[in-house]
Amino acid sequence: MSKNLICYFSGTGNSLQTAKDIAGKMPDTDLIAMTKQHISLAGYERVGFVFPCYGEGLPNIVKRCIKNLSFTENKAAYYFTVVTGGEDSGNCIPQVSRLLKKKGVVLHYGGFVKMYGNYLIMHPQPDNPKEQAMESHLAAETIADDIRVKKQAAIPQGRFLYTLMYAMVAPNFKRGARFNFKVTDACVSCGNCVRVCPVGNVVLKDGKPVFGNECELCVACIQWCPQKAIIGGKATGTSRRYHHPDISFEEICSR
Ligand SMILES: Cc1cc2nc3c(=O)[nH]c(=O)nc-3n(C[C@H](O)[C@H](O)[C@H](O)COP(=O)(O)O)c2cc1C
Ligand code: SF4
Ligand code: SF4
C-alpha cells in the first residue's frame, strides 16, 4: 500500500497537474479522483485534497467528497490541501479546515498554486498556457517539499469579503442548478463532452449533447470540445479554449 493519498478534482487539468507535481516529488503516492464512489483513507501517512477555487470557495463536489469520507480509521494522518486558481485560493483553505474539524481531524497545511483562470464564461483564455504552466510546476514542487517534511502551516481565517462573494455565487454551483449551455451546428457528435464530464451530466441525444441537472460548472465540456461547439455565455462564442498544456484528454477522462 502507498504511503500518501491525494484526492483531486479537476475540470481542465490544472489541479490534476498540481496533484501530479506533488506526487512526483513524493513517490509512493496514490492519486484518486474525488468523483470515485468509495475512497478509503485507512493506512495513509499523508492525505491531501487538491482542487480548484470556485467563487472564492469550495466547489460543491469537494464539499460533498469531504463530508462523505470516513476519517475514523485515520484521524492521525498529516492532512493537507492545495488549491489552484486564476487569482487566489479565496476561503477554500479555511473551509476545508472547518469541514475536517467537524470530522475531528486537523488540517496541517494549506497551499495555493496560481494557474490560468479557466472560467471562460467571464474572461478570455490565454494564448500561451505553457508560460504559466512552468511557474505553476515550480510552485507545486515547493509546496511538495513542505508536505514531504510535514510542515505545519497556520491556517488562515476566512475573509468576510470572500464569504460574501461565495454566498452570492455558490447557489450557481449547487447540484440541480441549470446552466444555459447551448450547442452550435459545429458539433460533430464526437461524444467528448460526455466522456469528459466528471459527474455524468451529459448524454448524447440524436447525436447532440443534452445537459442534466448535476452540473458542477467545471467548464470541462466547453473547454475540451474540439469544435468549440458548446457555448456557456457571451464570451464563449468562438473564443480560445483552454486546458492545462501537459494534461491530455485521455488523462482528464480517466478521473
Ligand atoms: C465556476 C468557476 C469559478 C471560479 N472561480 C474562481 C475564483 O473565485 N478565484 C480564482 O482564483 N479562480 C477561479 N476560477 C478559476 C479556477 O479556479 C482555475 O482556473 C483552476 O486552476 C481550474 O482548475 P482545474 O483545471 O483543475 O479545473 C473559477 C473557475 C470556475 C470554473
Ligand atoms: S464534444 Fe463538442 S463536437 Fe463533440 S459531441 Fe460534444 S459538443 Fe459535439
Ligand atoms: S456539464 Fe460540463 S460544466 Fe457541467 S459538470 Fe459536466 S463537464 Fe462540467
mmCIF file of C-alpha atoms and ligand atoms in Angstrom, residues 183 186-194 202 204 207-209 221 224-230, ligand 2:
data_model
loop_
_atom_site.group_PDB
_atom_site.id
_atom_site.type_symbol
_atom_site.label_atom_id
_atom_site.label_comp_id
_atom_site.label_asym_id
_atom_site.label_seq_id
_atom_site.Cartn_x
_atom_site.Cartn_y
_atom_site.Cartn_z
ATOM 1 C CA VAL A 183 -24.712 23.668 -28.691
ATOM 2 C CA ALA A 186 -20.334 22.947 -35.304
ATOM 3 C CA CYS A 187 -20.956 19.840 -33.139
ATOM 4 C CA VAL A 188 -19.742 16.674 -34.872
ATOM 5 C CA SER A 189 -21.269 14.254 -32.338
ATOM 6 C CA CYS A 190 -17.851 13.002 -31.188
ATOM 7 C CA GLY A 191 -19.088 12.401 -27.627
ATOM 8 C CA ASN A 192 -16.054 14.002 -25.972
ATOM 9 C CA CYS A 193 -18.285 16.193 -23.805
ATOM 10 C CA VAL A 194 -19.979 13.044 -22.485
ATOM 11 C CA VAL A 202 -24.029 14.997 -20.399
ATOM 12 C CA LEU A 204 -25.936 12.480 -26.495
ATOM 13 C CA GLY A 207 -26.067 12.946 -31.758
ATOM 14 C CA LYS A 208 -26.170 16.204 -29.790
ATOM 15 C CA PRO A 209 -25.296 16.778 -26.121
ATOM 16 C CA CYS A 221 -17.235 20.146 -21.604
ATOM 17 C CA TRP A 224 -12.402 20.242 -24.225
ATOM 18 C CA CYS A 225 -14.912 20.282 -27.098
ATOM 19 C CA PRO A 226 -12.697 20.052 -30.200
ATOM 20 C CA GLN A 227 -15.226 22.061 -32.230
ATOM 21 C CA LYS A 228 -15.852 24.862 -29.704
ATOM 22 C CA ALA A 229 -19.469 23.886 -30.170
ATOM 23 C CA ILE A 230 -20.592 24.373 -26.559
HETATM 24 S S1 SF4 B 2 -17.526 17.491 -27.638
HETATM 25 FE FE1 SF4 B 2 -18.322 19.099 -28.959
HETATM 26 S S2 SF4 B 2 -18.345 18.208 -31.002
HETATM 27 FE FE2 SF4 B 2 -18.165 16.522 -29.570
HETATM 28 S S3 SF4 B 2 -20.304 15.865 -29.165
HETATM 29 FE FE3 SF4 B 2 -19.762 17.350 -27.581
HETATM 30 S S4 SF4 B 2 -20.472 19.314 -28.390
HETATM 31 FE FE4 SF4 B 2 -20.394 17.907 -30.131
#
